[in-house]
Amino acid sequence: MDGGHVRGEPAGLAGSMLPVRFAREADLLLVVAESAEGTAVHLLSSRGPGVDVEPVESADPTARLARVTFAEPAGAGTAPVLTGSAAERFVAELRAWAQILAACELAGIAVRMVEETTAFVQVRKQFGRPIGAFQAVKHTLADMYALASSLRNLCDVTLEDATSSSADELLVLAAVAKAYAADAAVRVCESAIQMHGGTGFTTETDLHLYYKRALALRAWYGDHEELTHRIGDSLLTGSQLAEPRSTS
């Protein structure tokens, strides 16, 4: 769980996390806590003592969000599953895989938007012929297809390389995939809405659901601008990729 701050104290965990996707549906919560001894990873029941899961409003109607608050005796008497350097390494890799999976989900959204738009422009007519026959529409669809296809190919290659990469390489692979996905998928969605004309700006179609999910995923574990700066700093300085400022 990311998006807040949890402290590990003798009496248990203290603090809150916001937002947490699908926290109310989860049976177990993986919690990253900081204490005087360093980073620790805990595995707690979402319905255990001292754990409060409160639903919050979500801009993405397909993803439920919640605020998870920990108070005494949450985690009391239960040893963390990982501590110290092992916990830090695990958390870094976990966040990297979260970035990769978010990129893959964004790729799926982009591909679906291309399919939906291609089908629509073949049946929607203007001036007596399908709007897909107009050069401007063809150019937009070609750009959408190029973005969606390149994103999907990038995700395929990233998944193939990630399983055999070192820890540092994994961080870079994940950041590159998420940075490109955060930009490309949103651009494809915006073009899809434009190609659907007035219909695209209503809730009568599913376009708004895909667009809202893309906007929500864009910010998770770093958006395009933040990740691009982090990747550039790492390449220029030869240092390890820094953690994102926000991991919500």
GROMACS .gro file of C-alpha atoms in nm:
model
  248
    1MET     CA    1   0.000   0.000   0.000
    2ASP     CA    2   0.130   0.346  -0.095
    3GLY     CA    3  -0.001   0.700  -0.088
    4GLY     CA    4   0.048   0.791   0.278
    5HIS     CA    5   0.273   0.728   0.574
    6VAL     CA    6   0.264   0.448   0.830
    7ARG     CA    7   0.493   0.426   1.131
    8GLY     CA    8   0.595   0.110   1.307
    9GLU     CA    9   0.571   0.157   1.683
   10PRO     CA   10   0.601  -0.083   1.979
   11ALA     CA   11   0.224  -0.077   2.030
   12GLY     CA   12   0.155  -0.145   1.661
   13LEU     CA   13   0.118   0.048   1.337
   14ALA     CA   14   0.006   0.410   1.326
   15GLY     CA   15  -0.084   0.630   1.032
   16SER     CA   16  -0.301   0.621   0.722
   17MET     CA   17  -0.283   0.543   0.352
   18LEU     CA   18  -0.478   0.725   0.081
   19PRO     CA   19  -0.580   0.631  -0.179
   20VAL     CA   20  -0.580   0.251  -0.170
   21ARG     CA   21  -0.743   0.077  -0.465
   22PHE     CA   22  -0.991  -0.199  -0.382
   23ALA     CA   23  -0.900  -0.196  -0.013
   24ARG     CA   24  -1.255  -0.286   0.089
   25GLU     CA   25  -1.248  -0.592  -0.135
   26ALA     CA   26  -0.908  -0.715  -0.012
   27ASP     CA   27  -0.871  -0.973   0.264
   28LEU     CA   28  -0.506  -0.893   0.331
   29LEU     CA   29  -0.317  -0.564   0.321
   30LEU     CA   30   0.054  -0.540   0.243
   31VAL     CA   31   0.175  -0.242   0.445
   32VAL     CA   32   0.510  -0.061   0.420
   33ALA     CA   33   0.597   0.103   0.751
   34GLU     CA   34   0.891   0.312   0.868
   35SER     CA   35   1.039   0.289   1.216
   36ALA     CA   36   1.360   0.366   1.400
   37GLU     CA   37   1.497   0.036   1.270
   38GLY     CA   38   1.419   0.122   0.908
   39THR     CA   39   1.167  -0.007   0.654
   40ALA     CA   40   0.942  -0.300   0.745
   41VAL     CA   41   0.679  -0.487   0.545
   42HIS     CA   42   0.370  -0.612   0.727
   43LEU     CA   43   0.088  -0.839   0.615
   44LEU     CA   44  -0.236  -0.765   0.799
   45SER     CA   45  -0.601  -0.862   0.776
   46SER     CA   46  -0.811  -0.579   0.637
   47ARG     CA   47  -1.067  -0.657   0.907
   48GLY     CA   48  -0.824  -0.696   1.197
   49PRO     CA   49  -0.820  -0.490   1.516
   50GLY     CA   50  -0.703  -0.133   1.474
   51VAL     CA   51  -0.756  -0.137   1.097
   52ASP     CA   52  -1.020   0.100   0.959
   53VAL     CA   53  -1.108   0.098   0.589
   54GLU     CA   54  -1.315   0.399   0.486
   55PRO     CA   55  -1.444   0.437   0.128
   56VAL     CA   56  -1.362   0.763  -0.050
   57GLU     CA   57  -1.486   0.914  -0.372
   58SER     CA   58  -1.315   0.798  -0.689
   59ALA     CA   59  -1.295   0.983  -1.019
   60ASP     CA   60  -1.270   0.642  -1.184
   61PRO     CA   61  -1.610   0.471  -1.139
   62THR     CA   62  -1.459   0.131  -1.220
   63ALA     CA   63  -1.205   0.141  -0.934
   64ARG     CA   64  -1.309   0.173  -0.571
   65LEU     CA   65  -1.080   0.373  -0.346
   66ALA     CA   66  -1.045   0.384   0.031
   67ARG     CA   67  -0.853   0.545   0.313
   68VAL     CA   68  -0.691   0.285   0.539
   69THR     CA   69  -0.610   0.401   0.891
   70PHE     CA   70  -0.403   0.210   1.145
   71ALA     CA   71  -0.427   0.262   1.518
   72GLU     CA   72  -0.333   0.059   1.826
   73PRO     CA   73  -0.336  -0.242   1.829
   74ALA     CA   74  -0.297  -0.283   1.451
   75GLY     CA   75  -0.006  -0.519   1.392
   76ALA     CA   76   0.074  -0.549   1.762
   77GLY     CA   77   0.235  -0.880   1.846
   78THR     CA   78   0.282  -0.966   1.480
   79ALA     CA   79   0.633  -0.966   1.339
   80PRO     CA   80   0.689  -0.799   1.000
   81VAL     CA   81   0.749  -1.035   0.712
   82LEU     CA   82   1.054  -0.835   0.595
   83THR     CA   83   1.278  -0.572   0.752
   84GLY     CA   84   1.585  -0.363   0.670
   85SER     CA   85   1.757  -0.393   0.334
   86ALA     CA   86   1.549  -0.696   0.235
   87ALA     CA   87   1.231  -0.494   0.288
   88GLU     CA   88   1.366  -0.196   0.094
   89ARG     CA   89   1.465  -0.418  -0.198
   90PHE     CA   90   1.128  -0.594  -0.195
   91VAL     CA   91   0.935  -0.265  -0.189
   92ALA     CA   92   1.140  -0.120  -0.476
   93GLU     CA   93   1.077  -0.427  -0.690
   94LEU     CA   94   0.710  -0.436  -0.593
   95ARG     CA   95   0.664  -0.075  -0.701
   96ALA     CA   96   0.848  -0.146  -1.025
   97TRP     CA   97   0.611  -0.431  -1.105
   98ALA     CA   98   0.316  -0.209  -1.016
   99GLN     CA   99   0.443   0.040  -1.276
  100ILE     CA  100   0.480  -0.235  -1.537
  101LEU     CA  101   0.131  -0.373  -1.474
  102ALA     CA  102  -0.019  -0.023  -1.484
  103ALA     CA  103   0.155   0.030  -1.819
  104CYS     CA  104   0.009  -0.298  -1.948
  105GLU     CA  105  -0.339  -0.194  -1.839
  106LEU     CA  106  -0.294   0.140  -2.013
  107ALA     CA  107  -0.182  -0.046  -2.326
  108GLY     CA  108  -0.502  -0.250  -2.318
  109ILE     CA  109  -0.707   0.068  -2.289
  110ALA     CA  110  -0.527   0.225  -2.585
  111VAL     CA  111  -0.575  -0.083  -2.805
  112ARG     CA  112  -0.946  -0.100  -2.719
  113MET     CA  113  -0.993   0.268  -2.799
  114VAL     CA  114  -0.838   0.217  -3.142
  115GLU     CA  115  -1.071  -0.076  -3.207
  116GLU     CA  116  -1.380   0.116  -3.092
  117THR     CA  117  -1.291   0.422  -3.297
  118THR     CA  118  -1.206   0.225  -3.612
  119ALA     CA  119  -1.546   0.057  -3.598
  120PHE     CA  120  -1.727   0.386  -3.532
  121VAL     CA  121  -1.579   0.586  -3.820
  122GLN     CA  122  -1.689   0.316  -4.065
  123VAL     CA  123  -2.058   0.351  -3.976
  124ARG     CA  124  -2.084   0.720  -3.882
  125LYS     CA  125  -2.167   0.914  -4.198
  126GLN     CA  126  -2.126   1.278  -4.287
  127PHE     CA  127  -2.191   1.437  -4.628
  128GLY     CA  128  -2.317   1.103  -4.752
  129ARG     CA  129  -2.014   0.889  -4.673
  130PRO     CA  130  -1.843   0.733  -4.367
  131ILE     CA  131  -1.625   0.982  -4.182
  132GLY     CA  132  -1.344   0.726  -4.197
  133ALA     CA  133  -1.307   0.818  -4.564
  134PHE     CA  134  -1.188   1.169  -4.478
  135GLN     CA  135  -0.813   1.228  -4.478
  136ALA     CA  136  -0.804   1.407  -4.142
  137VAL     CA  137  -0.981   1.116  -3.972
  138LYS     CA  138  -0.745   0.867  -4.137
  139HIS     CA  139  -0.443   1.059  -4.011
  140THR     CA  140  -0.578   1.070  -3.656
  141LEU     CA  141  -0.654   0.697  -3.659
  142ALA     CA  142  -0.307   0.625  -3.792
  143ASP     CA  143  -0.154   0.824  -3.506
  144MET     CA  144  -0.374   0.644  -3.254
  145TYR     CA  145  -0.275   0.307  -3.398
  146ALA     CA  146   0.095   0.397  -3.390
  147LEU     CA  147   0.077   0.502  -3.024
  148ALA     CA  148  -0.126   0.199  -2.913
  149SER     CA  149   0.087  -0.051  -3.107
  150SER     CA  150   0.417   0.093  -2.989
  151LEU     CA  151   0.292   0.093  -2.630
  152ARG     CA  152   0.180  -0.267  -2.652
  153ASN     CA  153   0.511  -0.371  -2.807
  154LEU     CA  154   0.699  -0.185  -2.533
  155CYS     CA  155   0.498  -0.367  -2.266
  156ASP     CA  156   0.562  -0.705  -2.430
  157VAL     CA  157   0.937  -0.640  -2.442
  158THR     CA  158   0.939  -0.504  -2.087
  159LEU     CA  159   0.765  -0.814  -1.951
  160GLU     CA  160   1.006  -1.038  -2.138
  161ASP     CA  161   1.316  -0.854  -2.012
  162ALA     CA  162   1.194  -0.787  -1.657
  163THR     CA  163   1.211  -1.148  -1.541
  164SER     CA  164   1.584  -1.171  -1.613
  165SER     CA  165   1.686  -0.816  -1.519
  166SER     CA  166   1.888  -0.705  -1.221
  167ALA     CA  167   1.719  -0.496  -0.952
  168ASP     CA  168   1.855  -0.169  -1.095
  169GLU     CA  169   1.764  -0.266  -1.452
  170LEU     CA  170   1.411  -0.353  -1.343
  171LEU     CA  171   1.360  -0.004  -1.199
  172VAL     CA  172   1.462   0.157  -1.528
  173LEU     CA  173   1.252  -0.079  -1.741
  174ALA     CA  174   0.946  -0.014  -1.528
  175ALA     CA  175   0.993   0.363  -1.526
  176VAL     CA  176   1.036   0.378  -1.905
  177ALA     CA  177   0.726   0.165  -1.968
  178LYS     CA  178   0.509   0.361  -1.725
  179ALA     CA  179   0.633   0.699  -1.851
  180TYR     CA  180   0.545   0.617  -2.211
  181ALA     CA  181   0.216   0.452  -2.118
  182ALA     CA  182   0.103   0.744  -1.904
  183ASP     CA  183   0.134   0.977  -2.202
  184ALA     CA  184   0.040   0.752  -2.495
  185ALA     CA  185  -0.279   0.598  -2.354
  186VAL     CA  186  -0.428   0.932  -2.250
  187ARG     CA  187  -0.352   1.078  -2.594
  188VAL     CA  188  -0.523   0.783  -2.764
  189CYS     CA  189  -0.830   0.823  -2.542
  190GLU     CA  190  -0.853   1.195  -2.617
  191SER     CA  191  -0.830   1.129  -2.991
  192ALA     CA  192  -1.098   0.860  -2.961
  193ILE     CA  193  -1.334   1.105  -2.793
  194GLN     CA  194  -1.265   1.362  -3.064
  195MET     CA  195  -1.333   1.111  -3.343
  196HIS     CA  196  -1.666   1.019  -3.184
  197GLY     CA  197  -1.774   1.384  -3.200
  198GLY     CA  198  -2.068   1.482  -2.980
  199THR     CA  199  -2.126   1.118  -2.885
  200GLY     CA  200  -1.779   1.098  -2.738
  201PHE     CA  201  -1.855   1.371  -2.485
  202THR     CA  202  -2.152   1.187  -2.333
  203THR     CA  203  -2.183   0.897  -2.089
  204GLU     CA  204  -2.393   0.702  -2.337
  205THR     CA  205  -2.081   0.530  -2.467
  206ASP     CA  206  -1.808   0.351  -2.270
  207LEU     CA  207  -1.542   0.596  -2.383
  208HIS     CA  208  -1.558   0.798  -2.063
  209LEU     CA  209  -1.492   0.486  -1.853
  210TYR     CA  210  -1.172   0.408  -2.042
  211TYR     CA  211  -1.065   0.772  -2.036
  212LYS     CA  212  -1.121   0.807  -1.662
  213ARG     CA  213  -0.929   0.487  -1.593
  214ALA     CA  214  -0.642   0.611  -1.810
  215LEU     CA  215  -0.635   0.943  -1.626
  216ALA     CA  216  -0.635   0.766  -1.290
  217LEU     CA  217  -0.359   0.523  -1.386
  218ARG     CA  218  -0.148   0.803  -1.531
  219ALA     CA  219  -0.069   0.933  -1.183
  220TRP     CA  220  -0.007   0.600  -1.011
  221TYR     CA  221   0.363   0.550  -0.931
  222GLY     CA  222   0.473   0.853  -1.131
  223ASP     CA  223   0.328   1.029  -1.434
  224HIS     CA  224   0.499   1.093  -1.767
  225GLU     CA  225   0.669   1.418  -1.668
  226GLU     CA  226   0.797   1.301  -1.330
  227LEU     CA  227   0.929   0.968  -1.457
  228THR     CA  228   1.095   1.129  -1.758
  229HIS     CA  229   1.288   1.365  -1.531
  230ARG     CA  230   1.389   1.078  -1.302
  231ILE     CA  231   1.510   0.866  -1.594
  232GLY     CA  232   1.705   1.159  -1.737
  233ASP     CA  233   1.868   1.239  -1.403
  234SER     CA  234   1.969   0.877  -1.362
  235LEU     CA  235   2.124   0.859  -1.708
  236LEU     CA  236   2.307   1.190  -1.676
  237THR     CA  237   2.448   1.126  -1.330
  238GLY     CA  238   2.496   0.750  -1.358
  239SER     CA  239   2.311   0.708  -1.029
  240GLN     CA  240   2.036   0.466  -0.933
  241LEU     CA  241   1.686   0.564  -1.036
  242ALA     CA  242   1.528   0.769  -0.757
  243GLU     CA  243   1.197   0.683  -0.593
  244PRO     CA  244   0.901   0.882  -0.725
  245ARG     CA  245   0.790   1.178  -0.516
  246SER     CA  246   0.440   1.037  -0.508
  247THR     CA  247   0.349   0.670  -0.528
  248SER     CA  248  -0.026   0.710  -0.508
   0.00000   0.00000   0.00000
